[in-house]
């Protein structure tokens, strides 16, 4: 897992680029690292805990996925053929669709956090990382960037281990608090984003995978907020 940290977090550790794609199975485990600080903030119920938790999350993971989300949204919203959509996604300038997507994802997270248990952010991050693994498992790269590089290292063994690890991290929460199962529908949000990406672009690149990560986390928190309000609270 150490070799993945420099690519998926801002934690100052050195990693081997060549070995990173051999540790894709560890994506779910990374959620424990990326959610540790924001979950602690939520647990301590600090003033403006929802805002501070989100800030600490992005302090840990950086803004690369948010940037990918913006590019992805610009490409999705462009009218025209696949070539035009890919061109818009790769444009260095961020359009109104990208800005709207980023703002909405941030707002959904900020306003959902006060409505769910403190551990919900961990479950949302767990879904986010596992959804990224599912995206890589499609092995349908768009271009020759970092996404394609990681897809080349994806295989059934890594997917099987990653799935087992995802369940291993989820089950204890479900045993202690059955409401944790409310996070599962949020994973379907990530699957849908993968489907939309393949339909519009014909493959997945780093921007698409970043969008999968961000939308899955926000979607999980939103679903849990609704279910907690009507079933858990």
Coordinates of C-alpha atoms in Angstrom, one line a residue:
X1 CA 0.0 0.0 0.0
X2 CA 2.9 2.3 0.6
X3 CA 3.5 2.7 -3.1
X4 CA 0.0 4.0 -3.7
X5 CA 0.1 6.7 -1.1
X6 CA 2.0 9.3 -3.1
X7 CA -0.5 8.9 -6.0
X8 CA -3.8 9.0 -4.0
X9 CA -2.8 11.2 -1.0
X10 CA -0.7 14.2 0.0
X11 CA 1.1 12.2 2.7
X12 CA 4.8 12.8 2.2
X13 CA 6.1 9.3 1.6
X14 CA 8.1 7.9 -1.2
X15 CA 6.6 5.2 -3.4
X16 CA 7.8 3.1 -6.3
X17 CA 5.8 4.0 -9.5
X18 CA 6.5 0.6 -11.0
X19 CA 5.2 -1.3 -7.9
X20 CA 2.2 0.9 -7.4
X21 CA 0.0 -1.0 -9.8
X22 CA 0.8 -4.2 -8.1
X23 CA -1.0 -2.9 -5.0
X24 CA -4.3 -1.9 -6.5
X25 CA -6.0 -4.5 -4.2
X26 CA -5.2 -2.1 -1.3
X27 CA -7.5 0.7 -2.6
X28 CA -10.2 -0.1 0.0
X29 CA -7.6 -0.2 2.8
X30 CA -6.5 3.3 1.8
X31 CA -9.9 4.6 3.0
X32 CA -8.8 4.0 6.6
X33 CA -5.9 6.4 6.0
X34 CA -7.8 9.1 4.0
X35 CA -10.8 9.2 6.4
X36 CA -8.9 9.0 9.7
X37 CA -8.5 12.7 10.3
X38 CA -11.9 13.9 9.1
X39 CA -13.6 11.0 11.0
X40 CA -11.8 12.1 14.2
X41 CA -13.0 15.7 13.6
X42 CA -16.6 14.4 13.3
X43 CA -16.3 12.2 16.4
X44 CA -15.0 15.1 18.5
X45 CA -18.0 17.2 17.4
X46 CA -15.9 20.3 16.9
X47 CA -17.6 23.5 15.9
X48 CA -18.4 23.5 12.2
X49 CA -17.3 19.8 12.2
X50 CA -18.8 19.1 8.8
X51 CA -16.8 21.9 7.2
X52 CA -13.6 21.0 9.0
X53 CA -14.0 17.4 8.3
X54 CA -14.3 18.1 4.5
X55 CA -11.3 20.4 4.6
X56 CA -9.2 17.8 6.4
X57 CA -10.3 15.1 3.9
X58 CA -9.1 17.2 1.0
X59 CA -6.0 18.1 2.9
X60 CA -5.2 14.4 3.0
X61 CA -6.3 13.3 -0.5
X62 CA -5.6 16.5 -2.4
X63 CA -7.7 18.1 -5.2
X64 CA -6.7 15.9 -8.1
X65 CA -10.0 13.9 -8.1
X66 CA -12.0 17.2 -7.9
X67 CA -10.1 18.5 -10.9
X68 CA -10.9 15.2 -12.7
X69 CA -14.5 15.6 -11.8
X70 CA -14.6 19.1 -13.3
X71 CA -13.0 17.9 -16.6
X72 CA -15.3 14.9 -16.7
X73 CA -18.5 17.0 -16.2
X74 CA -17.4 19.4 -19.0
X75 CA -17.0 16.4 -21.4
X76 CA -20.3 14.8 -20.3
X77 CA -22.4 18.0 -20.8
X78 CA -21.0 18.8 -24.3
X79 CA -23.5 18.1 -27.1
X80 CA -22.0 16.2 -30.0
X81 CA -20.2 13.0 -30.9
X82 CA -17.7 11.2 -28.8
X83 CA -14.7 13.1 -30.2
X84 CA -16.2 16.4 -29.2
X85 CA -16.8 15.1 -25.7
X86 CA -13.3 13.8 -25.2
X87 CA -11.9 17.1 -26.6
X88 CA -13.9 19.1 -24.0
X89 CA -12.8 16.8 -21.2
X90 CA -9.2 17.3 -22.1
X91 CA -9.5 21.1 -22.5
X92 CA -7.3 22.8 -19.9
X93 CA -10.0 25.4 -19.2
X94 CA -12.8 24.5 -16.8
X95 CA -16.3 25.2 -18.1
X96 CA -19.5 26.0 -16.2
X97 CA -20.5 22.3 -16.1
X98 CA -17.2 21.4 -14.4
X99 CA -17.6 24.3 -11.9
X100 CA -21.2 23.3 -11.2
X101 CA -20.3 19.6 -10.6
X102 CA -17.5 20.5 -8.1
X103 CA -19.7 22.9 -6.2
X104 CA -22.6 20.4 -6.0
X105 CA -20.3 17.6 -4.8
X106 CA -18.9 19.8 -2.1
X107 CA -22.3 21.0 -1.0
X108 CA -23.8 17.6 -0.9
X109 CA -21.0 16.4 1.4
X110 CA -21.1 19.4 3.7
X111 CA -24.8 19.3 4.2
X112 CA -25.0 15.5 4.5
X113 CA -22.4 15.1 7.1
X114 CA -24.4 16.7 10.0
X115 CA -27.3 14.3 9.3
X116 CA -25.3 11.0 9.5
X117 CA -23.3 9.1 12.2
X118 CA -19.6 10.2 12.4
X119 CA -18.5 6.9 10.8
X120 CA -20.4 7.6 7.6
X121 CA -17.5 9.4 6.1
X122 CA -15.3 6.3 6.5
X123 CA -18.0 4.2 4.7
X124 CA -18.3 6.9 2.0
X125 CA -14.5 6.8 1.5
X126 CA -14.6 3.0 1.5
X127 CA -17.1 3.1 -1.3
X128 CA -15.2 5.7 -3.2
X129 CA -12.0 3.7 -3.2
X130 CA -13.7 0.5 -4.1
X131 CA -15.6 2.2 -6.9
X132 CA -12.2 3.3 -8.3
X133 CA -11.1 -0.3 -8.2
X134 CA -14.2 -1.3 -10.1
X135 CA -13.5 1.4 -12.7
X136 CA -10.0 0.0 -13.2
X137 CA -11.4 -3.5 -13.5
X138 CA -13.2 -2.5 -16.7
X139 CA -9.8 -2.5 -18.4
X140 CA -11.1 0.0 -20.9
X141 CA -8.5 2.8 -21.0
X142 CA -9.0 6.1 -22.7
X143 CA -5.6 7.3 -23.9
X144 CA -2.2 6.4 -22.4
X145 CA -2.2 8.2 -19.1
X146 CA -2.1 7.1 -15.4
X147 CA -5.5 5.5 -15.6
X148 CA -4.3 3.2 -18.5
X149 CA -1.1 2.4 -16.6
X150 CA -3.0 1.2 -13.6
X151 CA -5.5 -0.7 -15.7
X152 CA -2.6 -2.7 -17.2
X153 CA -1.8 -4.0 -13.7
X154 CA -5.4 -4.9 -12.9
X155 CA -6.3 -8.6 -12.8
X156 CA -8.7 -11.0 -11.2
X157 CA -6.5 -11.7 -8.3
X158 CA -6.2 -8.0 -7.3
X159 CA -10.0 -7.6 -7.8
X160 CA -10.7 -10.6 -5.6
X161 CA -8.4 -9.4 -2.8
X162 CA -9.8 -5.9 -3.1
X163 CA -13.4 -7.1 -2.9
X164 CA -12.5 -9.3 0.1
X165 CA -10.8 -6.4 1.8
X166 CA -13.8 -4.1 1.1
X167 CA -16.2 -6.6 2.8
X168 CA -13.8 -7.2 5.6
X169 CA -13.8 -3.5 6.4
X170 CA -17.6 -3.1 6.0
X171 CA -18.9 -6.1 7.9
X172 CA -17.7 -5.1 11.4
X173 CA -19.6 -1.8 11.1
X174 CA -22.7 -3.7 9.9
X175 CA -22.5 -6.1 12.9
X176 CA -22.2 -3.2 15.3
X177 CA -24.7 -1.0 13.6
X178 CA -26.9 -2.5 10.9
X179 CA -27.6 0.9 9.5
X180 CA -24.1 0.8 8.0
X181 CA -25.7 -1.3 5.2
X182 CA -27.3 2.0 4.1
X183 CA -23.9 2.8 2.5
X184 CA -24.3 0.0 -0.1
X185 CA -26.7 1.9 -2.4
X186 CA -24.1 4.6 -2.6
X187 CA -21.7 2.2 -4.4
X188 CA -24.3 1.9 -7.2
X189 CA -23.7 5.6 -7.8
X190 CA -20.1 4.9 -8.7
X191 CA -21.1 2.0 -10.9
X192 CA -23.5 4.4 -12.8
X193 CA -20.7 7.0 -13.3
X194 CA -18.5 4.2 -14.8
X195 CA -21.4 3.3 -17.1
X196 CA -22.0 6.9 -18.1
X197 CA -18.3 7.4 -18.8
X198 CA -18.0 4.4 -21.0
X199 CA -21.2 5.4 -22.9
X200 CA -19.9 8.9 -23.6
X201 CA -16.2 8.5 -24.0
X202 CA -15.8 4.8 -24.9
X203 CA -13.2 4.3 -22.1
X204 CA -11.9 5.6 -18.8
X205 CA -9.0 7.9 -18.1
X206 CA -7.8 9.6 -14.9
X207 CA -10.5 12.3 -15.1
X208 CA -13.2 9.7 -15.2
X209 CA -11.8 7.7 -12.3
X210 CA -11.5 11.0 -10.3
X211 CA -15.2 11.7 -11.0
X212 CA -16.1 8.1 -9.9
X213 CA -14.3 8.7 -6.6
X214 CA -15.9 12.1 -5.9
X215 CA -19.4 11.3 -7.0
X216 CA -19.4 8.0 -5.2
X217 CA -18.4 9.6 -1.9
X218 CA -21.0 12.4 -2.2
X219 CA -23.6 10.0 -3.4
X220 CA -23.0 7.6 -0.5
X221 CA -23.3 10.4 2.1
X222 CA -26.5 11.7 0.4
X223 CA -28.1 8.3 0.4
X224 CA -27.2 7.7 4.0
X225 CA -28.5 11.1 5.0
X226 CA -31.9 10.3 3.5
X227 CA -32.1 6.8 5.0
X228 CA -30.9 7.9 8.4
X229 CA -33.5 10.7 8.5
X230 CA -36.3 8.3 7.7
X231 CA -35.1 5.0 9.2
X232 CA -32.1 5.5 11.5
X233 CA -32.8 8.7 13.3

